[in-house]
Amino acid sequence: MARPTAQVLTLLGILQSGGVRTMAELAERLGVEPRTVRRYVSHLVDLDVPVESVRGRYGGYRLAAGYRLPPLMFSDDEALAVLLGLVAGRRAGLATATGTAGETAAAKIRRVLPSRIADRLDAVLQSLAFTTEPDDFPAPQTDVLLTVAEAVRQHLPISLQYTSRNGRRSVRALHPFGLVNHAGRWYVIGADPDVGEDRTLRLDRIADARTLPGSFEPTARNDPTGHLLTSMAQAPYQHAVSLRIQGTPEQIRRQLPASVAEVREGAAEGWQDVEIRAERLDWLPAVLAALDLPFVIERPDELRDRVVALAERLAASGRRESHRS
């Protein structure tokens, strides 16, 4: 049978996971009688841990809201999940501009773990290797991210100090309805109340975000992720590309995701109309070749010339014979 001290710590770990835990649930998970659970709760209260008793049909025990626990009660699986999450999040751009926060959080967790678990986790982190280098993603300010997230959830208007792509600074009002992380960058999607149009803004370009008085009524919209991808595909880049491709949208999306191209059903059966906005065209011929589908270039002529040039280089390489003995 587990020692009482270990059982009390196990109870603390269960309560730390949040919510109200019924007496029956706690007794079953601890493998003891309900009166023993009450004794364990009394031990926690004696240690100044604010355990609250909740009455009623679904009553039980819970920790007081906002209480900060000095010890972190992690199982092996939980501790590994947290530390790997910090590592993976940092590499994937799921971090804020406070660049050391992930490292200090990991160090604090590492310090309060039992040595047996900490040593095993160190072995994982020291042995772990990645096949790609971490990307240097621009990160938003912590206060900006938290303020925008709360405004999205509570439907609060916000005022933003924003720097545009060309370096122009402005103060913008926004009714935010979505927060999206895409390809390592954070975006807020919302309605501009001054012009009645939707906007997509990068959080790392926001110097300050503040909520404004009042609230707004959310309207029925497409999902924020879909809105972001569509707005990226429609961005006013230097080249506007129009194609007709014979194939299904699913086949086309394998090489041309929604953030790159708009795909609509074409006039001819089995063909799709594809619109792409691109700053450069040098990458597109190889992507079209990788599609391995019939296509027609409507515009621009420069893309047609690039595709022909690539085809000639590939044909020449294919005809070249090896002279190795």
Tab-separated table of C-alpha atoms in Angstrom:
chain	number	residue	atom	x	y	z
A	1	MET	CA	0.000	0.000	0.000
A	2	ALA	CA	1.257	3.471	-0.830
A	3	ARG	CA	2.533	5.580	2.061
A	4	PRO	CA	0.174	8.349	3.297
A	5	THR	CA	2.605	11.120	2.250
A	6	ALA	CA	2.759	9.759	-1.291
A	7	GLN	CA	-1.039	9.510	-1.377
A	8	VAL	CA	-1.434	13.113	-0.215
A	9	LEU	CA	0.918	14.263	-2.982
A	10	THR	CA	-1.011	12.161	-5.488
A	11	LEU	CA	-4.224	13.836	-4.360
A	12	LEU	CA	-2.579	17.234	-4.799
A	13	GLY	CA	-1.541	16.272	-8.325
A	14	ILE	CA	-5.110	15.216	-9.187
A	15	LEU	CA	-6.568	18.470	-7.866
A	16	GLN	CA	-3.900	20.495	-9.660
A	17	SER	CA	-5.187	19.241	-13.027
A	18	GLY	CA	-8.253	21.447	-12.501
A	19	GLY	CA	-12.008	21.142	-12.075
A	20	VAL	CA	-14.121	19.605	-9.337
A	21	ARG	CA	-13.221	16.044	-8.386
A	22	THR	CA	-15.983	13.988	-6.791
A	23	MET	CA	-15.414	11.977	-3.654
A	24	ALA	CA	-16.106	8.753	-5.546
A	25	GLU	CA	-13.538	9.622	-8.230
A	26	LEU	CA	-10.849	10.518	-5.703
A	27	ALA	CA	-11.458	7.409	-3.624
A	28	GLU	CA	-11.241	5.203	-6.712
A	29	ARG	CA	-8.077	6.813	-8.070
A	30	LEU	CA	-6.338	6.697	-4.698
A	31	GLY	CA	-7.613	3.235	-3.856
A	32	VAL	CA	-8.897	4.261	-0.415
A	33	GLU	CA	-12.157	4.812	1.426
A	34	PRO	CA	-13.951	8.209	1.280
A	35	ARG	CA	-13.107	8.918	4.942
A	36	THR	CA	-9.420	8.509	4.050
A	37	VAL	CA	-9.798	11.024	1.225
A	38	ARG	CA	-11.204	13.500	3.776
A	39	ARG	CA	-8.167	12.922	5.962
A	40	TYR	CA	-5.815	13.559	3.041
A	41	VAL	CA	-7.688	16.767	2.230
A	42	SER	CA	-7.260	17.866	5.840
A	43	HIS	CA	-3.509	17.268	5.512
A	44	LEU	CA	-3.398	19.567	2.468
A	45	VAL	CA	-5.386	22.247	4.278
A	46	ASP	CA	-2.954	22.011	7.201
A	47	LEU	CA	-0.182	22.729	4.657
A	48	ASP	CA	-2.020	25.938	3.611
A	49	VAL	CA	-3.143	24.434	0.312
A	50	PRO	CA	-6.621	25.980	-0.254
A	51	VAL	CA	-8.773	22.952	-1.047
A	52	GLU	CA	-12.432	23.922	-1.396
A	53	SER	CA	-15.394	21.650	-0.710
A	54	VAL	CA	-18.124	21.924	-3.348
A	55	ARG	CA	-21.631	20.896	-2.285
A	56	GLY	CA	-24.396	19.512	-4.440
A	57	ARG	CA	-25.054	16.571	-6.733
A	58	TYR	CA	-21.800	17.098	-8.633
A	59	GLY	CA	-19.872	18.336	-5.627
A	60	GLY	CA	-16.492	17.261	-4.407
A	61	TYR	CA	-13.142	18.993	-3.976
A	62	ARG	CA	-11.184	21.542	-5.992
A	63	LEU	CA	-8.328	23.958	-5.561
A	64	ALA	CA	-9.170	27.624	-5.038
A	65	ALA	CA	-9.109	29.609	-8.287
A	66	GLY	CA	-5.855	31.453	-8.922
A	67	TYR	CA	-3.867	29.476	-6.371
A	68	ARG	CA	-0.225	29.018	-7.378
A	69	LEU	CA	1.192	25.703	-6.288
A	70	PRO	CA	4.836	25.758	-5.128
A	71	PRO	CA	5.471	22.127	-6.176
A	72	LEU	CA	4.656	21.046	-9.716
A	73	MET	CA	3.152	17.585	-9.569
A	74	PHE	CA	4.090	16.020	-12.917
A	75	SER	CA	4.096	12.400	-13.908
A	76	ASP	CA	6.890	11.189	-16.211
A	77	ASP	CA	4.627	11.523	-19.237
A	78	GLU	CA	3.448	15.014	-18.248
A	79	ALA	CA	6.951	16.320	-17.568
A	80	LEU	CA	8.231	14.974	-20.886
A	81	ALA	CA	5.241	16.475	-22.724
A	82	VAL	CA	5.843	19.922	-21.198
A	83	LEU	CA	9.574	20.037	-21.888
A	84	LEU	CA	9.264	18.657	-25.424
A	85	GLY	CA	6.456	21.135	-26.033
A	86	LEU	CA	8.726	24.005	-25.024
A	87	VAL	CA	11.466	22.767	-27.361
A	88	ALA	CA	9.133	22.088	-30.291
A	89	GLY	CA	7.204	25.326	-29.813
A	90	ARG	CA	10.365	27.396	-29.905
A	91	ARG	CA	11.477	25.727	-33.144
A	92	ALA	CA	8.027	26.075	-34.739
A	93	GLY	CA	7.588	29.783	-34.003
A	94	LEU	CA	5.097	29.229	-31.159
A	95	ALA	CA	6.905	31.661	-28.893
A	96	THR	CA	6.888	35.340	-27.985
A	97	ALA	CA	9.534	38.017	-28.266
A	98	THR	CA	10.678	37.280	-24.702
A	99	GLY	CA	13.199	34.879	-26.157
A	100	THR	CA	14.456	33.459	-22.852
A	101	ALA	CA	11.001	32.564	-21.480
A	102	GLY	CA	11.089	29.034	-22.857
A	103	GLU	CA	14.549	28.372	-21.470
A	104	THR	CA	13.761	29.772	-18.018
A	105	ALA	CA	10.447	27.886	-17.863
A	106	ALA	CA	12.207	24.633	-18.741
A	107	ALA	CA	14.893	25.317	-16.127
A	108	LYS	CA	12.285	25.967	-13.409
A	109	ILE	CA	10.433	22.777	-14.245
A	110	ARG	CA	13.709	20.879	-14.289
A	111	ARG	CA	14.657	22.154	-10.809
A	112	VAL	CA	11.459	21.030	-9.066
A	113	LEU	CA	11.306	17.555	-10.597
A	114	PRO	CA	12.522	14.535	-8.654
A	115	SER	CA	16.091	13.700	-9.664
A	116	ARG	CA	15.074	10.357	-11.149
A	117	ILE	CA	12.654	11.987	-13.604
A	118	ALA	CA	14.905	14.992	-14.249
A	119	ASP	CA	17.876	12.802	-15.162
A	120	ARG	CA	15.799	10.746	-17.583
A	121	LEU	CA	14.411	13.879	-19.244
A	122	ASP	CA	17.917	15.306	-19.535
A	123	ALA	CA	18.895	12.155	-21.387
A	124	VAL	CA	16.096	12.704	-23.899
A	125	LEU	CA	16.842	16.384	-24.469
A	126	GLN	CA	20.606	15.839	-24.742
A	127	SER	CA	20.181	12.922	-27.160
A	128	LEU	CA	17.495	14.516	-29.319
A	129	ALA	CA	18.476	15.655	-32.823
A	130	PHE	CA	16.461	17.386	-35.556
A	131	THR	CA	16.648	16.967	-39.317
A	132	THR	CA	16.203	20.701	-39.970
A	133	GLU	CA	17.659	23.853	-38.484
A	134	PRO	CA	15.280	25.981	-36.392
A	135	ASP	CA	13.774	28.886	-38.283
A	136	ASP	CA	14.308	32.422	-37.048
A	137	PHE	CA	10.670	33.468	-36.834
A	138	PRO	CA	9.685	37.026	-35.864
A	139	ALA	CA	7.848	36.761	-32.562
A	140	PRO	CA	5.097	38.952	-31.076
A	141	GLN	CA	5.356	40.744	-27.753
A	142	THR	CA	3.851	38.749	-24.892
A	143	ASP	CA	1.496	41.559	-23.826
A	144	VAL	CA	0.320	42.017	-27.409
A	145	LEU	CA	-0.472	38.325	-27.844
A	146	LEU	CA	-2.345	38.079	-24.548
A	147	THR	CA	-4.331	41.280	-25.155
A	148	VAL	CA	-5.343	40.257	-28.666
A	149	ALA	CA	-6.309	36.748	-27.551
A	150	GLU	CA	-8.522	38.111	-24.784
A	151	ALA	CA	-10.148	40.568	-27.219
A	152	VAL	CA	-10.909	37.725	-29.634
A	153	ARG	CA	-12.511	35.640	-26.897
A	154	GLN	CA	-14.504	38.474	-25.291
A	155	HIS	CA	-15.411	40.300	-28.575
A	156	LEU	CA	-13.668	43.491	-27.459
A	157	PRO	CA	-12.526	46.214	-29.882
A	158	ILE	CA	-8.812	46.965	-29.758
A	159	SER	CA	-6.459	49.760	-30.745
A	160	LEU	CA	-3.181	48.697	-32.378
A	161	GLN	CA	0.084	50.517	-33.068
A	162	TYR	CA	1.015	48.835	-36.334
A	163	THR	CA	3.941	48.968	-38.740
A	164	SER	CA	3.025	47.930	-42.287
A	165	ARG	CA	5.154	45.919	-44.685
A	166	ASN	CA	6.615	49.098	-46.199
A	167	GLY	CA	7.492	50.539	-42.772
A	168	ARG	CA	4.556	52.942	-42.433
A	169	ARG	CA	3.359	53.323	-38.832
A	170	SER	CA	-0.266	53.869	-37.920
A	171	VAL	CA	-2.825	53.396	-35.164
A	172	ARG	CA	-5.633	51.056	-36.178
A	173	ALA	CA	-8.911	50.030	-34.609
A	174	LEU	CA	-9.943	46.415	-35.058
A	175	HIS	CA	-12.785	44.087	-34.147
A	176	PRO	CA	-10.749	40.856	-33.895
A	177	PHE	CA	-12.434	37.514	-34.538
A	178	GLY	CA	-9.510	35.153	-34.992
A	179	LEU	CA	-5.926	34.443	-33.960
A	180	VAL	CA	-3.904	32.133	-36.218
A	181	ASN	CA	-0.348	30.810	-36.253
A	182	HIS	CA	0.765	29.961	-39.792
A	183	ALA	CA	4.235	28.889	-40.895
A	184	GLY	CA	5.776	30.201	-37.671
A	185	ARG	CA	4.072	33.612	-37.759
A	186	TRP	CA	1.163	34.925	-35.677
A	187	TYR	CA	-1.760	36.748	-37.318
A	188	VAL	CA	-4.878	38.456	-36.022
A	189	ILE	CA	-7.918	38.570	-38.302
A	190	GLY	CA	-10.611	41.151	-37.702
A	191	ALA	CA	-12.929	43.778	-39.117
A	192	ASP	CA	-11.802	47.365	-39.563
A	193	PRO	CA	-14.779	49.368	-38.195
A	194	ASP	CA	-13.708	52.518	-40.046
A	195	VAL	CA	-13.894	51.032	-43.548
A	196	GLY	CA	-16.064	47.940	-42.988
A	197	GLU	CA	-13.488	45.526	-44.410
A	198	ASP	CA	-11.669	42.568	-42.913
A	199	ARG	CA	-7.966	42.886	-42.152
A	200	THR	CA	-5.165	40.395	-41.587
A	201	LEU	CA	-2.330	41.775	-39.456
A	202	ARG	CA	0.924	40.201	-38.273
A	203	LEU	CA	1.332	40.270	-34.520
A	204	ASP	CA	5.102	40.811	-34.644
A	205	ARG	CA	4.418	44.155	-36.380
A	206	ILE	CA	2.187	45.342	-33.516
A	207	ALA	CA	4.090	47.508	-31.024
A	208	ASP	CA	1.160	47.970	-28.642
A	209	ALA	CA	-2.381	46.601	-28.270
A	210	ARG	CA	-5.057	47.979	-25.980
A	211	THR	CA	-8.705	47.113	-25.531
A	212	LEU	CA	-11.264	49.843	-26.145
A	213	PRO	CA	-14.517	50.469	-24.261
A	214	GLY	CA	-17.565	48.472	-25.261
A	215	SER	CA	-17.877	45.280	-27.264
A	216	PHE	CA	-18.901	44.213	-30.752
A	217	GLU	CA	-21.340	41.627	-32.004
A	218	PRO	CA	-19.554	38.846	-33.910
A	219	THR	CA	-20.983	38.088	-37.321
A	220	ALA	CA	-21.143	34.823	-39.228
A	221	ARG	CA	-17.834	34.447	-41.076
A	222	ASN	CA	-15.612	31.827	-42.566
A	223	ASP	CA	-13.146	30.292	-40.174
A	224	PRO	CA	-10.134	32.522	-39.369
A	225	THR	CA	-7.690	29.976	-40.794
A	226	GLY	CA	-9.482	29.888	-44.140
A	227	HIS	CA	-9.696	33.676	-44.190
A	228	LEU	CA	-5.959	33.979	-43.561
A	229	LEU	CA	-5.002	31.531	-46.304
A	230	THR	CA	-7.317	33.212	-48.812
A	231	SER	CA	-5.983	36.673	-47.974
A	232	MET	CA	-2.419	35.429	-48.421
A	233	ALA	CA	-3.250	33.941	-51.823
A	234	GLN	CA	-4.822	37.277	-52.847
A	235	ALA	CA	-2.009	39.496	-51.562
A	236	PRO	CA	-0.938	42.185	-54.076
A	237	TYR	CA	2.429	40.770	-55.119
A	238	GLN	CA	4.282	41.783	-58.264
A	239	HIS	CA	3.000	38.987	-60.529
A	240	ALA	CA	-0.605	37.894	-61.101
A	241	VAL	CA	-0.619	34.361	-62.517
A	242	SER	CA	-3.648	32.742	-64.194
A	243	LEU	CA	-3.609	29.040	-65.041
A	244	ARG	CA	-5.959	26.311	-66.167
A	245	ILE	CA	-5.026	22.908	-64.777
A	246	GLN	CA	-6.608	19.572	-65.608
A	247	GLY	CA	-7.070	17.700	-62.356
A	248	THR	CA	-8.918	17.710	-59.069
A	249	PRO	CA	-8.507	20.453	-56.442
A	250	GLU	CA	-6.978	17.831	-54.141
A	251	GLN	CA	-4.292	16.997	-56.713
A	252	ILE	CA	-3.487	20.666	-57.240
A	253	ARG	CA	-3.343	21.422	-53.498
A	254	ARG	CA	-0.512	18.927	-53.072
A	255	GLN	CA	1.826	21.440	-54.716
A	256	LEU	CA	-0.148	24.683	-54.468
A	257	PRO	CA	-1.627	25.088	-50.950
A	258	ALA	CA	-4.406	27.510	-50.111
A	259	SER	CA	-1.922	30.105	-48.870
A	260	VAL	CA	-0.372	30.231	-52.370
A	261	ALA	CA	-3.199	29.739	-54.867
A	262	GLU	CA	-6.936	30.124	-55.315
A	263	VAL	CA	-8.524	27.149	-57.028
A	264	ARG	CA	-11.988	27.355	-58.619
A	265	GLU	CA	-13.927	25.005	-60.863
A	266	GLY	CA	-13.246	25.857	-64.511
A	267	ALA	CA	-15.626	26.122	-67.470
A	268	ALA	CA	-14.394	22.874	-69.002
A	269	GLU	CA	-15.158	19.625	-67.213
A	270	GLY	CA	-12.205	18.321	-65.200
A	271	TRP	CA	-10.291	21.618	-65.399
A	272	GLN	CA	-9.660	24.085	-62.590
A	273	ASP	CA	-9.002	27.808	-62.797
A	274	VAL	CA	-6.017	28.731	-60.629
A	275	GLU	CA	-4.973	32.230	-59.558
A	276	ILE	CA	-1.592	32.901	-57.928
A	277	ARG	CA	-0.024	36.101	-56.602
A	278	ALA	CA	3.772	35.892	-56.494
A	279	GLU	CA	6.662	38.257	-55.885
A	280	ARG	CA	8.908	36.088	-58.112
A	281	LEU	CA	8.269	33.508	-60.830
A	282	ASP	CA	11.484	31.488	-60.679
A	283	TRP	CA	10.027	28.855	-58.322
A	284	LEU	CA	6.801	28.238	-60.215
A	285	PRO	CA	7.949	26.218	-63.291
A	286	ALA	CA	9.376	23.461	-61.098
A	287	VAL	CA	6.159	23.349	-59.048
A	288	LEU	CA	4.047	23.047	-62.199
A	289	ALA	CA	6.303	20.255	-63.431
A	290	ALA	CA	5.920	18.470	-60.093
A	291	LEU	CA	2.134	18.580	-60.466
A	292	ASP	CA	2.447	16.184	-63.420
A	293	LEU	CA	-0.898	17.462	-64.746
A	294	PRO	CA	-1.806	19.142	-68.050
A	295	PHE	CA	-1.953	22.923	-67.679
A	296	VAL	CA	-2.380	26.085	-69.728
A	297	ILE	CA	-0.729	29.396	-68.832
A	298	GLU	CA	-3.135	32.276	-69.371
A	299	ARG	CA	-0.746	34.901	-68.009
A	300	PRO	CA	1.923	36.199	-67.733
A	301	ASP	CA	4.027	35.521	-70.819
A	302	GLU	CA	7.173	35.562	-68.692
A	303	LEU	CA	6.013	32.423	-66.880
A	304	ARG	CA	5.438	30.673	-70.201
A	305	ASP	CA	8.998	31.507	-71.257
A	306	ARG	CA	10.354	30.199	-67.950
A	307	VAL	CA	8.432	26.928	-68.261
A	308	VAL	CA	9.727	26.398	-71.818
A	309	ALA	CA	13.287	27.119	-70.675
A	310	LEU	CA	12.988	24.600	-67.836
A	311	ALA	CA	11.550	21.981	-70.195
A	312	GLU	CA	14.481	22.472	-72.584
A	313	ARG	CA	17.017	22.115	-69.764
A	314	LEU	CA	15.329	18.957	-68.514
A	315	ALA	CA	15.163	17.512	-72.028
A	316	ALA	CA	18.843	18.265	-72.615
A	317	SER	CA	19.801	16.638	-69.319
A	318	GLY	CA	17.647	13.625	-70.118
A	319	ARG	CA	19.374	13.085	-73.477
A	320	ARG	CA	22.844	13.490	-72.028
A	321	GLU	CA	24.648	10.138	-71.860
A	322	SER	CA	27.032	9.083	-69.131
A	323	HIS	CA	30.638	8.506	-70.291
A	324	ARG	CA	31.777	6.702	-67.155
A	325	SER	CA	33.649	3.486	-67.867
